[in-house]
Coordinates of C-alpha atoms in Angstrom, one line a residue:
X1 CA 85.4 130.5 36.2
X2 CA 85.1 132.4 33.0
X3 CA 87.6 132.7 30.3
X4 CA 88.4 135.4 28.1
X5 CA 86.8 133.9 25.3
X6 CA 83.3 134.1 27.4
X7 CA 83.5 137.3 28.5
X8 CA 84.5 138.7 25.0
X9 CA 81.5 136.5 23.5
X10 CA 79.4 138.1 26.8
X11 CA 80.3 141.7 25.6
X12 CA 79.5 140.8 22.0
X13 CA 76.1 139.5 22.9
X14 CA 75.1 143.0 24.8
X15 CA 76.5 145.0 22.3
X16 CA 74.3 143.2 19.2
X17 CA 71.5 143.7 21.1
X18 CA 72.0 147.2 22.0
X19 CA 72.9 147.6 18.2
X20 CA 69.2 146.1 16.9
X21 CA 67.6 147.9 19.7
X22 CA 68.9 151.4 17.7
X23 CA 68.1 150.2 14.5
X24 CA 64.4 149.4 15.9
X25 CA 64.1 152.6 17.3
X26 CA 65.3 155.0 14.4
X27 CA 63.6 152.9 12.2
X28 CA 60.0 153.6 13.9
X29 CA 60.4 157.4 13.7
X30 CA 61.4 157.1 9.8
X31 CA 59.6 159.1 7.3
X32 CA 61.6 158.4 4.2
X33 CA 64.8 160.1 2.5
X34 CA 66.3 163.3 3.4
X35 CA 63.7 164.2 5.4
X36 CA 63.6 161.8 7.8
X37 CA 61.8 162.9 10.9
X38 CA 64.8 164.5 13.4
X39 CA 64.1 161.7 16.1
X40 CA 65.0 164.6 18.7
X41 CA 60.7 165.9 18.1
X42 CA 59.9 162.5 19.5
X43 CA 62.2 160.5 21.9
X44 CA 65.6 162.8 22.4
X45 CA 66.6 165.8 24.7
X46 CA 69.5 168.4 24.2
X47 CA 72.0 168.2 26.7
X48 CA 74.8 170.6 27.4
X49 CA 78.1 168.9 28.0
X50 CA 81.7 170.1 29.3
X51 CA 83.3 170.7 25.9
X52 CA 85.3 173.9 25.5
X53 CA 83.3 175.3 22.7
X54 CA 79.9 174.7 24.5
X55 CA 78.4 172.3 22.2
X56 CA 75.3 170.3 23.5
X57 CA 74.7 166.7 22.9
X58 CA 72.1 164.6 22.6
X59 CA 70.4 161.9 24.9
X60 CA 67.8 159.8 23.4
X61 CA 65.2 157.3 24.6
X62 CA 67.8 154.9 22.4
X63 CA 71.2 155.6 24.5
X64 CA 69.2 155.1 27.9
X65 CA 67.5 152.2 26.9
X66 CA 70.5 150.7 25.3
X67 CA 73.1 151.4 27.9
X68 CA 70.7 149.9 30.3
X69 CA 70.0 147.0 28.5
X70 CA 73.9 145.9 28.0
X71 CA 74.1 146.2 32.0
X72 CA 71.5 144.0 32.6
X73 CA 72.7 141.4 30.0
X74 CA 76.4 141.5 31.4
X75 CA 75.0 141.3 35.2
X76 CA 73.1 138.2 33.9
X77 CA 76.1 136.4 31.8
X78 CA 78.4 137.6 34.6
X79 CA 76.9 137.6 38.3
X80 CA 80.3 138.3 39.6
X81 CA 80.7 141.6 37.8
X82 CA 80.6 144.7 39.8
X83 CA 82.1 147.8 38.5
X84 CA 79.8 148.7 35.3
X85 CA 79.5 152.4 34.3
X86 CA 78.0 154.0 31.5
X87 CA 77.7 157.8 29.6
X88 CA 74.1 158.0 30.6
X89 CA 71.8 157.6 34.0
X90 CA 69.1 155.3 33.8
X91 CA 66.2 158.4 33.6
X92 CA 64.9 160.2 30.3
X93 CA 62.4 163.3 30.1
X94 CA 60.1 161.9 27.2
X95 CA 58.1 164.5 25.1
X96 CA 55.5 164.6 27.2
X97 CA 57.4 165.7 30.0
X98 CA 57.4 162.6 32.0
X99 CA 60.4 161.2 33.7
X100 CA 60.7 157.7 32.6
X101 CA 62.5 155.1 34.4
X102 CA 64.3 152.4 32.6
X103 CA 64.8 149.6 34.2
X104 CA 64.6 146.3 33.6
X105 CA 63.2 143.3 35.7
X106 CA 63.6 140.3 33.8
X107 CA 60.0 140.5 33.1
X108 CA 59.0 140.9 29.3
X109 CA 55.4 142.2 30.5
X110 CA 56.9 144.6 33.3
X111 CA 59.6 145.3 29.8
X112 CA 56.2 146.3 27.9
X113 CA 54.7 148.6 30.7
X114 CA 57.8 150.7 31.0
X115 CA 58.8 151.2 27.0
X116 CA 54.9 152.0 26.5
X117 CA 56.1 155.3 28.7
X118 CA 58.2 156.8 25.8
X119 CA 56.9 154.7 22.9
X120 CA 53.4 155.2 21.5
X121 CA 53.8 152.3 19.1
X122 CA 53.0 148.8 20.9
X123 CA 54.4 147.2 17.9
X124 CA 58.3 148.7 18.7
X125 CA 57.1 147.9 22.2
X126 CA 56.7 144.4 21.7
X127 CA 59.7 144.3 19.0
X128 CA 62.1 145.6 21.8
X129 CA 61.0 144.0 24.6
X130 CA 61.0 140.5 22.9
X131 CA 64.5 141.5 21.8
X132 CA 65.6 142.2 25.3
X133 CA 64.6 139.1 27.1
X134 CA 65.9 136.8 24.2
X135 CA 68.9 134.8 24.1
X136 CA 70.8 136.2 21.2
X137 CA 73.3 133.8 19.5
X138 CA 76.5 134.8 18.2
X139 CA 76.9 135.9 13.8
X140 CA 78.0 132.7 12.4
X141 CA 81.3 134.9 10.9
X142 CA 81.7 136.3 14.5
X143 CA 81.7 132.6 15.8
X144 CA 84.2 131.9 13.3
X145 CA 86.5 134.8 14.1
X146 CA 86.8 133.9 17.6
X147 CA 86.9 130.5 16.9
X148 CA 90.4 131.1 15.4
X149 CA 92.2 132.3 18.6
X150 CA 90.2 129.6 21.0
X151 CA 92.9 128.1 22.1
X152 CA 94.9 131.6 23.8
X153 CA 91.3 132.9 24.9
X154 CA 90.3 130.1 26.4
X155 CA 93.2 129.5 28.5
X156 CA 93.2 132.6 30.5
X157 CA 90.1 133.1 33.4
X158 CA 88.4 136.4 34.5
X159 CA 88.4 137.7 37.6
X160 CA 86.0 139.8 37.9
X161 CA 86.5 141.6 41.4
X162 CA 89.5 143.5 39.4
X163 CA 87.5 144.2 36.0
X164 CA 85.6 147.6 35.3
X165 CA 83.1 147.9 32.2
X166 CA 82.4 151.4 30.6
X167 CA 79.7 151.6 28.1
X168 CA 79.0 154.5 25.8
X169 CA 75.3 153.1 24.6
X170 CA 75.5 155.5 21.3
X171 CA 78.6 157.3 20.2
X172 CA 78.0 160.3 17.4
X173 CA 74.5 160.2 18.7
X174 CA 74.5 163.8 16.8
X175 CA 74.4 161.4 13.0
X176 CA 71.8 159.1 15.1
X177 CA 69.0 162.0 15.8
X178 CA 69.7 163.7 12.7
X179 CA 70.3 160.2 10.7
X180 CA 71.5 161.0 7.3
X181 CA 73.3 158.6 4.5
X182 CA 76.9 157.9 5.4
X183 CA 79.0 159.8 3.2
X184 CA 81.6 157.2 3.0
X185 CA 85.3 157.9 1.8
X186 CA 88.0 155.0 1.2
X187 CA 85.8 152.8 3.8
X188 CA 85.3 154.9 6.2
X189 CA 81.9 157.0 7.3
X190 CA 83.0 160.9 7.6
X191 CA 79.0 161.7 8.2
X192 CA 75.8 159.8 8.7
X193 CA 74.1 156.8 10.6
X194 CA 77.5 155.0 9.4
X195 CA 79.6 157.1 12.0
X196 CA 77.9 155.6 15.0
X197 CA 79.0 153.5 17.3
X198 CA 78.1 151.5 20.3
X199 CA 80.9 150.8 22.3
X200 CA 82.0 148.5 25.7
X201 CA 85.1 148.5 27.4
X202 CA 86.8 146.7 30.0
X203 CA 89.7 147.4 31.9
X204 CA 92.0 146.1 35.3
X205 CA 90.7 148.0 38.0
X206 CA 94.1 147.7 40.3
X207 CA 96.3 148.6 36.9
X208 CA 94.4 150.9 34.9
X209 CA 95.2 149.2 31.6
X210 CA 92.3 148.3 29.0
X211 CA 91.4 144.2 28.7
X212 CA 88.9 143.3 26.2
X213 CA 87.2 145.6 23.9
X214 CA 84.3 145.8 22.0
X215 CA 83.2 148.3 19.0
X216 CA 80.2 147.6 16.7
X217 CA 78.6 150.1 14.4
X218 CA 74.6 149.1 13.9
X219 CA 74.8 151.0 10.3
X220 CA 77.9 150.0 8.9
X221 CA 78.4 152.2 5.5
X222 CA 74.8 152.9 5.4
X223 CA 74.4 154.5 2.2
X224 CA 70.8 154.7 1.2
X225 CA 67.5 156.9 2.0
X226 CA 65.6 153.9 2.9
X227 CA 64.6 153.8 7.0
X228 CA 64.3 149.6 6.2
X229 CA 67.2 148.2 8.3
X230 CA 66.2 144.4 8.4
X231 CA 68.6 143.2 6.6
X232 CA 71.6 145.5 8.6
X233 CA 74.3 143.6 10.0
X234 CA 76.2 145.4 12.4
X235 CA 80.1 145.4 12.1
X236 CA 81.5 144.3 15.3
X237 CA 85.3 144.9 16.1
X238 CA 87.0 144.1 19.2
X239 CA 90.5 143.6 21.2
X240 CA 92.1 141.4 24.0
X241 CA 95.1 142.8 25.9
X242 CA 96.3 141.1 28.7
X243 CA 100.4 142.0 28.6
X244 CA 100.8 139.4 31.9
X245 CA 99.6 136.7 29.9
X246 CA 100.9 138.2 26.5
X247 CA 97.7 138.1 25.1
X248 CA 97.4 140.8 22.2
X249 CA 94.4 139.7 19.7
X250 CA 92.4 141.6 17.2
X251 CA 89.1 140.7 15.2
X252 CA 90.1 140.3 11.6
X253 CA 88.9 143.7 10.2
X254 CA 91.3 145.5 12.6
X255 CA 94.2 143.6 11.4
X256 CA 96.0 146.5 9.6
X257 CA 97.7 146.2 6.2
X258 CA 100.9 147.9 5.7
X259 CA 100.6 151.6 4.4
X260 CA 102.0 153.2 1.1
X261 CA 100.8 156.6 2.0
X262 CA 103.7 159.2 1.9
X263 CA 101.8 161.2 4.2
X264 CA 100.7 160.9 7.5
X265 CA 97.0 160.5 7.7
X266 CA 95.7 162.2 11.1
X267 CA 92.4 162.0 12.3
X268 CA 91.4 165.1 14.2
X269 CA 87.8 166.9 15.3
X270 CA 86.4 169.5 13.8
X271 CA 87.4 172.5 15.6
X272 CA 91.4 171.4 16.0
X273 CA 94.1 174.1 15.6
X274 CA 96.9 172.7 15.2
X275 CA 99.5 175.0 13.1
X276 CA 102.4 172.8 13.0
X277 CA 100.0 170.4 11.0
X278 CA 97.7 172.9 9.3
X279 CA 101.0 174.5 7.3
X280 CA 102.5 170.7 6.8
X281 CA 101.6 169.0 3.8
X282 CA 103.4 165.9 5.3
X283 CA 100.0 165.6 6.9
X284 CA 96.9 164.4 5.3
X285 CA 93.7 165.3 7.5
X286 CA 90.3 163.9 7.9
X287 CA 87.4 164.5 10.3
X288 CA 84.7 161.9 10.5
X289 CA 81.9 162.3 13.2
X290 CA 82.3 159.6 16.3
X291 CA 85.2 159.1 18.8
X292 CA 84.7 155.6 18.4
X293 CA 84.6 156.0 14.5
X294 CA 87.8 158.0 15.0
X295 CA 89.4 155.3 17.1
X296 CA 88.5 152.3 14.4
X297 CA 90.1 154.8 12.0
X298 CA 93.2 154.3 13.1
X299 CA 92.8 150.5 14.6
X300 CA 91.7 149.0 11.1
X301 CA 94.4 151.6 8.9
X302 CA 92.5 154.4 7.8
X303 CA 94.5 156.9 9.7
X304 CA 97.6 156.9 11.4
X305 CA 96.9 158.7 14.6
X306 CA 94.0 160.0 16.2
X307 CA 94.6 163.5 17.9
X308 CA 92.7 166.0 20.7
X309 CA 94.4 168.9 21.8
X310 CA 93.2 171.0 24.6
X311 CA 91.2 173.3 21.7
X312 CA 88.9 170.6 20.4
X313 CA 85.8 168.9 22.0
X314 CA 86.7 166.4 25.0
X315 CA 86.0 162.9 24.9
X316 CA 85.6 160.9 28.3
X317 CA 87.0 157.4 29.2
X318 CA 83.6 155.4 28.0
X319 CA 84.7 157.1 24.0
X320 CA 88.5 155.8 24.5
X321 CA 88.5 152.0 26.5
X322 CA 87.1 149.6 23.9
X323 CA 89.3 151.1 21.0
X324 CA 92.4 151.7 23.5
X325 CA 91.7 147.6 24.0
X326 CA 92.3 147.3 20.3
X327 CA 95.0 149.5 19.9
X328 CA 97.2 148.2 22.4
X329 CA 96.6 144.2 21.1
X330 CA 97.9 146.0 17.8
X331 CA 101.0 147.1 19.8
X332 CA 99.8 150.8 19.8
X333 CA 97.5 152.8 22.7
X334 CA 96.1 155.8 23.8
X335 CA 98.3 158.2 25.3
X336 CA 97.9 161.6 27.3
X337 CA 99.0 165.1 24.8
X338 CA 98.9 167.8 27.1
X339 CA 101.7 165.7 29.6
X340 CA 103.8 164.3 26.8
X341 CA 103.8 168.1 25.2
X342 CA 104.8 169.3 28.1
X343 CA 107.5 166.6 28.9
X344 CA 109.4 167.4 25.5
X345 CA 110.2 171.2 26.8
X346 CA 113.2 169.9 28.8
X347 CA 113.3 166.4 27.2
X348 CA 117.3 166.3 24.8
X349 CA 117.4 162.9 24.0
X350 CA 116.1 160.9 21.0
X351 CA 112.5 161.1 20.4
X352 CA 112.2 157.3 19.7
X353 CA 113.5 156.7 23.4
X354 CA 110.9 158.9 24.8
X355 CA 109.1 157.1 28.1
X356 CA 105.6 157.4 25.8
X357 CA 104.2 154.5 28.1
X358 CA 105.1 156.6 30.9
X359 CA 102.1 158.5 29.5
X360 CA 99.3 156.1 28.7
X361 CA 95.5 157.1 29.6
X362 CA 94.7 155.0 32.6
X363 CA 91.1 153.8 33.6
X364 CA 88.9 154.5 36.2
X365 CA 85.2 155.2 37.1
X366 CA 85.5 158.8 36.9
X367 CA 83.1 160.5 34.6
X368 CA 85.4 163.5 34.1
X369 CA 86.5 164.8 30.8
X370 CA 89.9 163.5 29.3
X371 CA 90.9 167.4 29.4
X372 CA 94.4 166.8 28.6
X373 CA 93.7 165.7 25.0
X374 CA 94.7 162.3 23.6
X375 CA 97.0 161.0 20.8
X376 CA 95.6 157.4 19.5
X377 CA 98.3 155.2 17.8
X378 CA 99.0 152.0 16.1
X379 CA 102.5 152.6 15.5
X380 CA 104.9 154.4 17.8
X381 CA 106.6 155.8 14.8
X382 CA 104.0 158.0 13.7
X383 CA 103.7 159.5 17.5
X384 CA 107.0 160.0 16.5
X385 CA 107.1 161.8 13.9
X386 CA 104.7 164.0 14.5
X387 CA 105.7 165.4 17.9
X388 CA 109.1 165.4 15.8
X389 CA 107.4 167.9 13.5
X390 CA 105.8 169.6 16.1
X391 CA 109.8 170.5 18.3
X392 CA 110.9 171.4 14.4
X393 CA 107.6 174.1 14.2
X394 CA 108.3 175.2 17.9
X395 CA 112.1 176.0 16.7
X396 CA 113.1 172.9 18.0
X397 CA 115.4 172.6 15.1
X398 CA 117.4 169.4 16.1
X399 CA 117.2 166.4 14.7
X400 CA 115.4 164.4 17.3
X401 CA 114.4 161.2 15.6

């Protein structure tokens, strides 16, 4: 049987690799500064996605390779495992029109032949495939962090027939092709290679609820014009939630300090129209790229709540399970906007005995968009107050808290 504290150091393992494998990658197709070659001429394609103002994404040679890669490695830790999904498919159309197949065999020469497809260089070739059939060890400080909560990790077993993985290989793979400095405000990437994330969560197939949680960003705060990345050390956060064993545990750097901000600090996308926030100056806003940047946000204190209404750009389960895994071993979760709005148009009691966990996004294998919108939380106060404000701005004029 494996513990909890395997599995988490399982998930760790894949995501560290996947994180070097992107700083590999973007490092090759560097040309120095601000004009760093777009990595989209050599090894990405535009893809259009279901997002309600028609934006397209981006899939590069990277996010295939990596989401592949953290498949194979958790197949390999974990034979048992069954239900693994990810953001992309295992194919990518490389410049040259080719459709490239990446798999992997647990050969390194086998490794080689299929890179050399999409990578001219046979010195990335060699760097990634050597990469990929290596046994990574564990950061020393990473060892360390876990090392404090053996004891409750340790105790409690996997069963893998009821666990589901989602991976999202690259998130704000937008900053990744582009790759730009991190413009970096009160420790937090708004823009930039900073803002990206790779992220794995896992989650009770028979329940729906999130389990352990992983969140690592391969540039953390990267601030220079230099393409050199060896001495990089990702940031790795992650979350254990397991409510039958009252397991709630967070890395370190998502243990959040106590706030003295008299506002309430919201993270929202771009494109959000919200009025009852827009005309409030109880409400501080902030837009950094990255669903998973925007999830840590609110997980390590930067933000009080995370929120997509049905205006703003979608994001899927594989952006939401690793940080909803953080959130709710901080006490706080993920919950669905559109139903709890919805809810309060006949709902007269107090807003603080509101059924929000009535509400919570559940987890599944679908690949369909989260269409609803979300509302990301630490604290149940700040949910709150702000649909509070919201009732008030609707002439909802009670006092509902």
């Amino acid at each position: 049987m494996v513990s909890v504290k395997g599995f988490l150091e399982g998930l760790i393992i894949a995501s560290e690799k996947a994180s070097r494998i992107t700083r590999i990658i973007r490092a090759a197709y560097w040309t120095g500064g601000s004009d760093s070659q777009p990595i989209h001429q050599r090894i990405a394609t535009e893809e259009k996605v279901d997002r309600k103002d028609g934006s397209s994404d981006f899939k590069t040679l990277a996010d295939v390779l990596c989401q592949t890669v953290i498949d194979y490695e958790l197949r390999k830790l974990f034979p048992d495992i069954r239900d693994i999904h990810g953001e992309e498919n295992c194919s990518f159309q490389s410049c040259g029109d080719e459709e490239v197949q990446v798999k992997l065999t647990g050969n390194t020469e086998d490794t080689k032949v299929m890179l050399s497809k999409a990578l001219s260089d046979p010195l990335v070739v060699d760097s990634i495939s050597s990469l990929i059939h290596s046994n990574l060890e564990l950061p020393s400080h990473i060892v360390d962090g876990i090392s404090t909560h053996s004891t409750e990790l340790e105790n409690l077993s996997v069963d893998f027939s009821n666990i589901g993985v989602w991976i999202d290989p690259i998130d704000a793979t937008k900053e990744y092709v582009n790759a730009k400095k991190s413009v970096v405000v009160d420790g937090l990437s708004h823009r930039g290679l900073g803002c990206c994330t790779v992220i794995l969560g896992s989650y009770n197939l028979t329940t729906g609820q999130p389990f352990v949680g992983v969140v690592s960003y391969p540039f953390n705060l990267y601030t220079c014009d230099s393409g050199n990345f060896s001495q990089a050390e990702t940031a790795i956060h992650w979350g254990c939630y397991h409510p039958e064993s009252s397991l709630s545990i967070v890395s370190e750097n998502c243990i959040r300090a106590p706030s003295s901000a008299s506002e309430m600090r919201l993270v929202l996308s771009g494109g959000e129209k919200m009025p009852f926030v827009m005309d409030n100056p109880l409400f501080e806003r902030m837009s950094p790229k990255g669903a998973g940047n925007k999830m840590l946000a609110v997980a390590k204190g930067k933000a009080d709540l995370y929120v997509i209404t049905l205006e703003s750009n979608v994001v899927f389960l594989w952006d939401t399970c690793a940080g909803h895994s953080i959130l709710k071993a901080q006490g706080g979760g993920i919950l669905n906007y559109r139903s709890i709005f919805e809810a309060l148009q006949s709902y007269q009691g107090c807003l603080k005995d509101f059924p929000y966990s009535e509400f919570e996004i559940k987890y599944t294998g679908s690949h369909d968009p989260l269409s609803d919108g979300i509302i990301a939380y630490s604290n149940i106060k700040h949910v709150v107050a702000f649909f509070s404000n919201m009732l008030k701005y609707f002439n909802r004029t009670d006092d509902f808290t």
